Short mmCIF file of C-alpha atoms in Angstrom, two decimals:
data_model
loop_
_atom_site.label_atom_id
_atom_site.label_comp_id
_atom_site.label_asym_id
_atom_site.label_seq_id
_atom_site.Cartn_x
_atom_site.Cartn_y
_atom_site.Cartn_z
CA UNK J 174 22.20 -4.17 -21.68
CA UNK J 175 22.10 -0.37 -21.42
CA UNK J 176 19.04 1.38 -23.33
CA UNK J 177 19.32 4.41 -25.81
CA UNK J 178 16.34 5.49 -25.60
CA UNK J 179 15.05 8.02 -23.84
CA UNK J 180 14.11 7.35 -19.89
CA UNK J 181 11.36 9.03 -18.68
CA UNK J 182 10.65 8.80 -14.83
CA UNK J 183 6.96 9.35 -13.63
CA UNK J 184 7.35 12.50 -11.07
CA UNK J 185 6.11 10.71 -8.00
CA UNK J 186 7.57 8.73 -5.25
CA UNK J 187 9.34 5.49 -5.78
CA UNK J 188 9.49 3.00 -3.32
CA UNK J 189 12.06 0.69 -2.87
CA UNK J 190 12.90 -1.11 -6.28
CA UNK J 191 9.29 -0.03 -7.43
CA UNK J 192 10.18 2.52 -10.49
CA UNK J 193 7.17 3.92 -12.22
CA UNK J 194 8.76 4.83 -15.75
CA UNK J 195 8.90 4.02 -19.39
CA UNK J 196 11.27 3.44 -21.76
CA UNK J 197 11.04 5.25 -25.02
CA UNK J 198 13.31 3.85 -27.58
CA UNK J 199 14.07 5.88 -30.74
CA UNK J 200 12.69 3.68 -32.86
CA UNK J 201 9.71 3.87 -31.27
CA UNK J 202 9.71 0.25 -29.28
CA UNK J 203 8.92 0.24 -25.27
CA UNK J 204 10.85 -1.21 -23.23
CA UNK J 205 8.26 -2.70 -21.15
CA UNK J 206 6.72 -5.43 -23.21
CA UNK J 207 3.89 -3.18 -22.86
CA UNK J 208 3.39 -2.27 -26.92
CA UNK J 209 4.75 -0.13 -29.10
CA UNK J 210 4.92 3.96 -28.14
CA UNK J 211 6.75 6.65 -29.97
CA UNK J 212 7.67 9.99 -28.07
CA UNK J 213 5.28 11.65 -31.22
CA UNK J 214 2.74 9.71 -30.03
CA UNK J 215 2.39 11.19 -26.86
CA UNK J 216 2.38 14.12 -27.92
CA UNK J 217 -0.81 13.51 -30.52
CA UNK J 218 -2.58 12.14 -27.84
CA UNK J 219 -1.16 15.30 -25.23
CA UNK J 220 -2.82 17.60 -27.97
CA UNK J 221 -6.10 16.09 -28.06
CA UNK J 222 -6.59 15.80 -24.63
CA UNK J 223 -5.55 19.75 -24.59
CA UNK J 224 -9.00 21.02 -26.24
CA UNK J 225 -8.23 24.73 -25.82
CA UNK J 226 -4.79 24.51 -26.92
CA UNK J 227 -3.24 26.33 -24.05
CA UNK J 228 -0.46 23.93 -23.98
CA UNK J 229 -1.82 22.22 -20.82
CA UNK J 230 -4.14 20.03 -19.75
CA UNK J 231 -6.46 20.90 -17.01
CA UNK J 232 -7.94 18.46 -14.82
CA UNK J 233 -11.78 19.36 -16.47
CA UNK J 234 -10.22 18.50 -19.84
CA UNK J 235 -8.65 15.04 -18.66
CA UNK J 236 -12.12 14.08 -16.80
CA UNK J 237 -13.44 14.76 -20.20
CA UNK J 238 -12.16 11.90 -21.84
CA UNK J 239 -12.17 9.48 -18.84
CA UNK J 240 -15.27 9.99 -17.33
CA UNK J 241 -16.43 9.63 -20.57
CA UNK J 242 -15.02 5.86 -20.94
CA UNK J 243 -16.72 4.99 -16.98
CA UNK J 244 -13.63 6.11 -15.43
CA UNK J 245 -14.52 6.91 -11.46
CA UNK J 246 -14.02 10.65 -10.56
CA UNK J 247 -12.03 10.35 -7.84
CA UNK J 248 -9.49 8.00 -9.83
CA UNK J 249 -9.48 10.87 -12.51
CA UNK J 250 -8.38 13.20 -9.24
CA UNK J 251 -5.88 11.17 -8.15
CA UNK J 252 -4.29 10.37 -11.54
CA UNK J 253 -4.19 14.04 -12.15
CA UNK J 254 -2.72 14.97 -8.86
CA UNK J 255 -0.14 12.48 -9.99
CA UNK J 256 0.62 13.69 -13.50
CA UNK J 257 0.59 17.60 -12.65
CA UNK J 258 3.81 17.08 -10.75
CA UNK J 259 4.63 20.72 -9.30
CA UNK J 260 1.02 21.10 -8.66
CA UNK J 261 0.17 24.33 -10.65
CA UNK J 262 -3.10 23.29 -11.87
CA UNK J 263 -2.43 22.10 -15.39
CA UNK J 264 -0.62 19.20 -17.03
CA UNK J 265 2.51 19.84 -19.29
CA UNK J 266 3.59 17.86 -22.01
CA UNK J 267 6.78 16.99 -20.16
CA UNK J 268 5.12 15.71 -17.06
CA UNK J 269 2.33 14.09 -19.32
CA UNK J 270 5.37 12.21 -20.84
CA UNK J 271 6.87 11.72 -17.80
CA UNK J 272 4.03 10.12 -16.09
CA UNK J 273 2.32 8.32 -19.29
CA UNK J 274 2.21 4.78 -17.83
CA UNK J 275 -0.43 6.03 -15.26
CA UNK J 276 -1.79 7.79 -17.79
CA UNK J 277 -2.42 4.64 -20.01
CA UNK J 278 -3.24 2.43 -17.09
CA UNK J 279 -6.92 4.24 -17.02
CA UNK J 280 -7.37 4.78 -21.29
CA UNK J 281 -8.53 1.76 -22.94
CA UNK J 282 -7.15 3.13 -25.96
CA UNK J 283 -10.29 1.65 -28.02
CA UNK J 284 -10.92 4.83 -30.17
CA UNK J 285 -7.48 5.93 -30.97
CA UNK J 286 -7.58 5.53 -34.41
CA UNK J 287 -10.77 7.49 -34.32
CA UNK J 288 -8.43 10.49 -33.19
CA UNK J 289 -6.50 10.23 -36.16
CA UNK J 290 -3.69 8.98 -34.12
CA UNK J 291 -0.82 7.35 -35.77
CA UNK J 292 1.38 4.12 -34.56
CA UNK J 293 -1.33 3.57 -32.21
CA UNK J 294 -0.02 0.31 -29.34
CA UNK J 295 -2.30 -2.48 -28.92
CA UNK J 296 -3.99 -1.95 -25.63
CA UNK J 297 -1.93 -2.17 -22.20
CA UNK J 298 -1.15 -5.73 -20.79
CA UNK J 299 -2.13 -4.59 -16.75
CA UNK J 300 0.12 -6.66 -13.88
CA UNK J 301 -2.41 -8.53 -12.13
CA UNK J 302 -2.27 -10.49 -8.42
CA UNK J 303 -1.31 -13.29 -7.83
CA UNK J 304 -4.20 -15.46 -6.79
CA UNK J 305 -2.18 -17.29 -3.47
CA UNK J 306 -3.08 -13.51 -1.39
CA UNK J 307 0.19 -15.87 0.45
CA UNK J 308 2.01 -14.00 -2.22
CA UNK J 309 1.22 -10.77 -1.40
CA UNK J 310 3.85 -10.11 1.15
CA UNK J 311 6.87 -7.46 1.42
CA UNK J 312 10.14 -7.65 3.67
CA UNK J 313 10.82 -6.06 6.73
CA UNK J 314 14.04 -4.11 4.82
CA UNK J 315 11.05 -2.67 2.03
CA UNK J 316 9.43 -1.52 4.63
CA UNK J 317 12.26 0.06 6.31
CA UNK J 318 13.30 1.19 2.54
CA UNK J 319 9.65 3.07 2.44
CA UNK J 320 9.57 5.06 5.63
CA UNK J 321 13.09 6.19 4.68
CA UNK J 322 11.92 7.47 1.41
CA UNK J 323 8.36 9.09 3.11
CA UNK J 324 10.43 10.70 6.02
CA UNK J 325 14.19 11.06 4.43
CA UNK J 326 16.11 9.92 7.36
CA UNK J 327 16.19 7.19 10.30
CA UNK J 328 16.79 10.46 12.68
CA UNK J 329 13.26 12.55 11.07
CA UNK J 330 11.62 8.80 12.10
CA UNK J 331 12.84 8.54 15.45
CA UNK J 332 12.41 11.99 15.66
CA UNK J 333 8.92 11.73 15.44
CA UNK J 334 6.38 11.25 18.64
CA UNK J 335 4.59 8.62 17.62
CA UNK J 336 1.31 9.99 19.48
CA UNK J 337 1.65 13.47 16.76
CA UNK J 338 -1.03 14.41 15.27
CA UNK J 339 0.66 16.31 12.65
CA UNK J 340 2.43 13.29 11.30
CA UNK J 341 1.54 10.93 8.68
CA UNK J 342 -1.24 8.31 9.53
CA UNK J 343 -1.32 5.10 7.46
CA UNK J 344 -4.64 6.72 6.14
CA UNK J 345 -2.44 9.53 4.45
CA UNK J 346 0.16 7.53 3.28
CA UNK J 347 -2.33 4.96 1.64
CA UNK J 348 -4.15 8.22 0.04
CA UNK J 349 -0.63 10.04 -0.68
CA UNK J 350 1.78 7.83 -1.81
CA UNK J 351 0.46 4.13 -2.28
CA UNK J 352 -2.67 4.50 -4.63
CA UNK J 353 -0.63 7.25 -6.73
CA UNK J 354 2.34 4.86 -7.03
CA UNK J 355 0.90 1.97 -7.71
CA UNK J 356 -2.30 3.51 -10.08
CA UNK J 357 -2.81 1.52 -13.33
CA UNK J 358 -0.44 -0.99 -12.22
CA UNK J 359 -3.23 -3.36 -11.29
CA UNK J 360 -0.98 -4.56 -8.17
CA UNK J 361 -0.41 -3.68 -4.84
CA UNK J 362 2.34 -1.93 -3.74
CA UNK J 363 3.86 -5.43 -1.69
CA UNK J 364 3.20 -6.97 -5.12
CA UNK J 365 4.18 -4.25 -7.33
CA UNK J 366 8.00 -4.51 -4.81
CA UNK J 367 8.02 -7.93 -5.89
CA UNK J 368 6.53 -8.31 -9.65
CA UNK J 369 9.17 -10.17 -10.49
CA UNK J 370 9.55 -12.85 -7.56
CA UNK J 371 6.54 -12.43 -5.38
CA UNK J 372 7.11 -12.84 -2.06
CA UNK J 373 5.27 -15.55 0.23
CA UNK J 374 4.30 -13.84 3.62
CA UNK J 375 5.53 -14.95 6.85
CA UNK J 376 4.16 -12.65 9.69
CA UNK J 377 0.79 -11.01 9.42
CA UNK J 378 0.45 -7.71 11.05
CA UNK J 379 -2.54 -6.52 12.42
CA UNK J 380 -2.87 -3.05 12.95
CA UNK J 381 -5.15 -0.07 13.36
CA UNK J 382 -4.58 2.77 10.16
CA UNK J 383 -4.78 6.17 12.50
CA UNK J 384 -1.02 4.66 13.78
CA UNK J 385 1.76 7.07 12.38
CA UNK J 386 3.14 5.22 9.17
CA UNK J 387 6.39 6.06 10.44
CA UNK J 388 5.96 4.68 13.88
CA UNK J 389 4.48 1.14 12.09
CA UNK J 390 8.25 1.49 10.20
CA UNK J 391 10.40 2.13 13.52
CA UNK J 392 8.16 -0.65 15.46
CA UNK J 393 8.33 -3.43 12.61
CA UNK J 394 11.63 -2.15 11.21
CA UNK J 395 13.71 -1.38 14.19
CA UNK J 396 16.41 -4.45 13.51
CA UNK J 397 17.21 -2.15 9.62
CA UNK J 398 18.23 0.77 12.29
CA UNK J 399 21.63 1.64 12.57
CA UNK J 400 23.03 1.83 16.28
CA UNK J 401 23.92 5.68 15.60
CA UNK J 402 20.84 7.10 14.46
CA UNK J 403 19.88 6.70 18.14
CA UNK J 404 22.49 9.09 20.13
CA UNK J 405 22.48 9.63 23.41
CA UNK J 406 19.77 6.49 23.99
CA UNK J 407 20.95 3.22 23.69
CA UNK J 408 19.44 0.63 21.02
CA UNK J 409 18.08 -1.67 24.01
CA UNK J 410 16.58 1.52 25.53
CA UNK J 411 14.49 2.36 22.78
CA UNK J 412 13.51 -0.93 22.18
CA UNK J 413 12.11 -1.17 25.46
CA UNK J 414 9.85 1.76 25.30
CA UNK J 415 8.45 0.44 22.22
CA UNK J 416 7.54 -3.01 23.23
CA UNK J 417 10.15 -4.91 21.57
CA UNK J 418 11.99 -7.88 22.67
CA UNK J 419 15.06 -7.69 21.22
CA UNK J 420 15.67 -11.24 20.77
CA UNK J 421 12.26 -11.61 19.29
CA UNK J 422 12.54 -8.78 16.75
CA UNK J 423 11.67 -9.00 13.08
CA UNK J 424 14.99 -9.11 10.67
CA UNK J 425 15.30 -7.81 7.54
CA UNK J 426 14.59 -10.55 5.22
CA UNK J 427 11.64 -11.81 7.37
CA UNK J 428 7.88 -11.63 4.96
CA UNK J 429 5.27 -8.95 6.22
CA UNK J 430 1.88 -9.25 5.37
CA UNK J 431 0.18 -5.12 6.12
CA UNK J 432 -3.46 -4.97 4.77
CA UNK J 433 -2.81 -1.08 3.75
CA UNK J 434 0.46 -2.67 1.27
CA UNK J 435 -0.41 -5.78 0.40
CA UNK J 436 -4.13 -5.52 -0.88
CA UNK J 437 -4.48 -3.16 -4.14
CA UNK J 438 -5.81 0.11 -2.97
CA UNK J 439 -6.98 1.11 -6.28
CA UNK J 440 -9.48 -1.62 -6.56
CA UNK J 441 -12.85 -2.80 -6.09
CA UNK J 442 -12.02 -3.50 -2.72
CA UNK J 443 -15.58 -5.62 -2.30
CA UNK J 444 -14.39 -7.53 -4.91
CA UNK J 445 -11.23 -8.02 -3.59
CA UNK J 446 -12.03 -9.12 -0.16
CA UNK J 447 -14.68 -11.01 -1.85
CA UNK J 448 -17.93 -12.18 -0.70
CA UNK J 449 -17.65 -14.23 2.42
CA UNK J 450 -15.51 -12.23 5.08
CA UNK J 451 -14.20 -15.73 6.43
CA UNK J 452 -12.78 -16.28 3.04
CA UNK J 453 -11.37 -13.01 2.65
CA UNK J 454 -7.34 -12.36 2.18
CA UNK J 455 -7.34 -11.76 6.00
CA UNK J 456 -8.56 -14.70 6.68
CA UNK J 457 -6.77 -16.75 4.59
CA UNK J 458 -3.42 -15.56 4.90
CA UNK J 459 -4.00 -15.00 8.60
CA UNK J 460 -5.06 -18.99 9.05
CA UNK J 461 -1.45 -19.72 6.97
CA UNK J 462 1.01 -17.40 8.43
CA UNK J 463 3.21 -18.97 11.34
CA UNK J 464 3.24 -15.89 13.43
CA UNK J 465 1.40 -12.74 13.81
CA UNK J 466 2.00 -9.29 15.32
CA UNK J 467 -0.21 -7.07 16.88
CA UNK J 468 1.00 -3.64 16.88
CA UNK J 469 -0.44 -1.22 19.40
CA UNK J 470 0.01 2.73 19.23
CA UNK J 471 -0.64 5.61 21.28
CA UNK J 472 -2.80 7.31 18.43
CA UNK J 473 -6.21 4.73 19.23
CA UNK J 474 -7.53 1.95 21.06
CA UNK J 475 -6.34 -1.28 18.27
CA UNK J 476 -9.74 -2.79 18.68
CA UNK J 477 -11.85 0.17 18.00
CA UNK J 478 -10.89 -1.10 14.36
CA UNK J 479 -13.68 -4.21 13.74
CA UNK J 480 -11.06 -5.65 11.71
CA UNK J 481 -8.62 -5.82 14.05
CA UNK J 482 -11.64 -7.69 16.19
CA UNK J 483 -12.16 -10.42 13.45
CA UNK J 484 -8.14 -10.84 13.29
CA UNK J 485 -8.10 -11.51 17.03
CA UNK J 486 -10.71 -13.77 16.65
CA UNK J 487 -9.11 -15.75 13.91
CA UNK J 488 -6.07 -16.18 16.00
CA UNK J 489 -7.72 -16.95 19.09
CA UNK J 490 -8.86 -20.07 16.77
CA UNK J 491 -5.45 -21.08 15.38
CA UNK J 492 -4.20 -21.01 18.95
CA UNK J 493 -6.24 -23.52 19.66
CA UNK J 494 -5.52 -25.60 17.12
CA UNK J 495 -1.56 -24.40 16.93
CA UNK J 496 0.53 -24.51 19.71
CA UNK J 497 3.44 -23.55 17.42
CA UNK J 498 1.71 -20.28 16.21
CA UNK J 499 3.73 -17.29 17.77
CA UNK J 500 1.46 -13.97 18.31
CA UNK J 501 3.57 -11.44 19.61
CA UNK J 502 2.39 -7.85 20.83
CA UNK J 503 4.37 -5.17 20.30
CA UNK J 504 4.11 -0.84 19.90
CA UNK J 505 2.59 1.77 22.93
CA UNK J 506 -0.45 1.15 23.73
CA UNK J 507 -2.97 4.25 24.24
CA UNK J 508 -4.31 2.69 27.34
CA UNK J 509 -2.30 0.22 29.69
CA UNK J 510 -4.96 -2.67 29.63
CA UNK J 511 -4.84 -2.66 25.38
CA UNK J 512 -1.05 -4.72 26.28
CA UNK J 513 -2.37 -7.94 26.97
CA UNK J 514 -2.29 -10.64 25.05
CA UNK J 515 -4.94 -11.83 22.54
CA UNK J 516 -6.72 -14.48 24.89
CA UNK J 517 -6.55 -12.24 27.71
CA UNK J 518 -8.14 -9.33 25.45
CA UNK J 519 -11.09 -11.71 24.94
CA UNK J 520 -11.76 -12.72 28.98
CA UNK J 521 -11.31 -9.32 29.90
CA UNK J 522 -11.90 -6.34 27.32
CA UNK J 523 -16.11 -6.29 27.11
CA UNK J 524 -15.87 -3.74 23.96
CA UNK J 525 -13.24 -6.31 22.23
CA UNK J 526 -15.16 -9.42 22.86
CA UNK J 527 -18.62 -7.66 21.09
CA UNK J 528 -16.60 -6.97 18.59
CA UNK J 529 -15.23 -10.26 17.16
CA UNK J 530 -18.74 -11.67 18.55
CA UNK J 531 -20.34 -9.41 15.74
CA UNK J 532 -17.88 -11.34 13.12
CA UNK J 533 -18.13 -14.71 14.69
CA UNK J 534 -21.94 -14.88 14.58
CA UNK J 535 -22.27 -13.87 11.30
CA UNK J 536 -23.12 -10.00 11.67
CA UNK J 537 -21.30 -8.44 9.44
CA UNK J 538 -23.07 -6.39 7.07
CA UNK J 539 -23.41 -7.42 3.14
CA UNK J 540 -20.95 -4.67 2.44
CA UNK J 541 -19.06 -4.93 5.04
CA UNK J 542 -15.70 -3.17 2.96
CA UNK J 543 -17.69 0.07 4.28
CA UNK J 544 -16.17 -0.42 7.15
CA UNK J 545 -12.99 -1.41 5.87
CA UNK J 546 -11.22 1.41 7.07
CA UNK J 547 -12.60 1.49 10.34
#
């Protein structure tokens, strides 16, 4: 059925069916299941936050009343990067309105009523994980659907040397457009694609976050291309230079599982890979998956990154006890030895075999998310 209220769209990316937005209904009812809001409402709560009336709200005044309620400063940064859409410094009440959902997903809304606040909402029901980390997976055509939106076209993406250093790394894209998206959502972004039917993943990818995020999309991607978007070379030709069998290549509809989209970036992330590293998401959906890919790039060395160490280690293991499990290596590799396979990387890389060594014999440090990133 078609709304009459009033739609208001939070001013920051969307990715594929992911819409960040909130439905205020004349009557005052959300749309969302979320609670009751009234447009007046915001705008009480728009004025408070405004202490010196200036008819915007600076990113001092909106610390004020997070940090206040143990709100993390750089989550107060990034929510106010997200709200102050045209980046002028303050906050208007339109793009307060617009971007209230992210707003509400960091108030806890306890002391509204001490505001003086009327038709105050009972406090936000936050989307949560599901607890099978299975579930956390997103197609190869949301992928595909993603880099479109980051770079605009399939020719700005193939346009792109993967090896640029101007160019977005999965770092920036994480910092950029994931954890803004998906803030207060209490999801993922994979999850957040799929709220409604999660999807179970089918391929884990193990890659190194310096790669281009728009050379992960062309690599894992390449069968959503269309034939024209390449010119003058051929589909096959392309292909070649980037690794890919084409009779091996990932379709549309097949289930990724990318540590950058698929764990919440906006959590605890110790808690989230939890305590024992072996029990971890990796791990587990890793150990379950029927296939893996290992995607290479011309940016770094893959196993510089220690987790891309313990993943090769983990597969080593299901190799031996899977003959069916498929690992398939694909992307440029910066140097020409990093294009063997997984066993071989073990016999013969020294640096790659101290590296899943440190994992296998228990040397991981307590914290060992510090090195998350790495």
């Amino acid at each position: 059925t078609q709304s009459t209220g009033v739609l208001l769209t939070r001013h920051t990316k969307s990715c594929g069916n992911l819409h960040s937005m909130v439905f205020l209904e004349p009557d005052g009812e959300e749309d969302s299941g979320r609670g009751a809001i009234t447009q007046s409402l915001t705008e009480q709560i728009f004025a408070k936050l405004d202490a010196n009336g200036d008819g915007g709200i600076s990113c001092e005044e909106l610390a004020t009343r997070l940090l206040a309620q143990g709100t993390e400063p750089d989550q107060v940064s990034e929510l106010f990067a997200t709200l102050d859409a045209n980046s002028d410094g303050l906050i208007t009440l339109q793009e307060f309105q617009a971007g209230f959902d992210a707003y509400r997903g960091l108030d806890n809304l306890r002391d509204w009523r001490e505001w003086g606040l009327h038709d105050v909402p009972g406090p936000i029901q936050q989307g949560s994980m599901p607890a099978d980390p299975m579930d956390w997976g997103m197609t190869v055509q949301q992928l595909y659907d993603c880099g479109i939106e980051e770079a605009g076209s399939e020719e700005d993406i193939l346009g792109e040397p993967p090896e640029s250093s101007s160019a977005t790394s999965m770092y920036q894209y994480v910092k950029n457009t994931v954890k803004p998206q998906t803030l207060g959502t209490g999801m993922s972004l994979a999850v957040s694609l799929n709220r409604e039917h999660p999807k179970r993943a089918r391929v884990f990818v193990s890659h190194s976050w310096a790669e281009n995020f728009s050379f992960l999309v062309l690599v894992l991607g390449f069968s959503c291309f269309t034939d024209s978007a390449f010119n003058e070379q051929s589909k096959e030709t392309f292909a070649d230079l980037l690794g890919l069998n084409l009779k091996l290549l990932l379709q549309p509809e097949d289930t990724l599982w990318i540590c950058a989209l698929s764990i919440n970036q906006n959590a605890d992330i110790q808690a989230e890979l939890g305590g024992d590293v072996l029990q971890s998401p990796f791990a587990r959906v890793l150990r379950q998956c029927p296939e893996m890919v290992i995607l290479s790039n011309p940016k770094v060395e893959i196993y510089s990154r220690v987790w891309c160490c313990l993943e090769a280690h983990l597969a080593v293991q299901k190799i031996a006890e899977d003959p069916e499990f498929k690992v398939q290596a694909v992307g440029i590799p910066l140097l020409e030895q990093d294009q063997f396979q997984v066993q071989t990387a073990i016999e013969e890389a020294p640096e790659f075999g101290e590296g899943f060594r440190l994992f296998a014999n228990g040397g991981f440090p307590d914290s060992y998310t510090e090195i998350y990133e790495k």
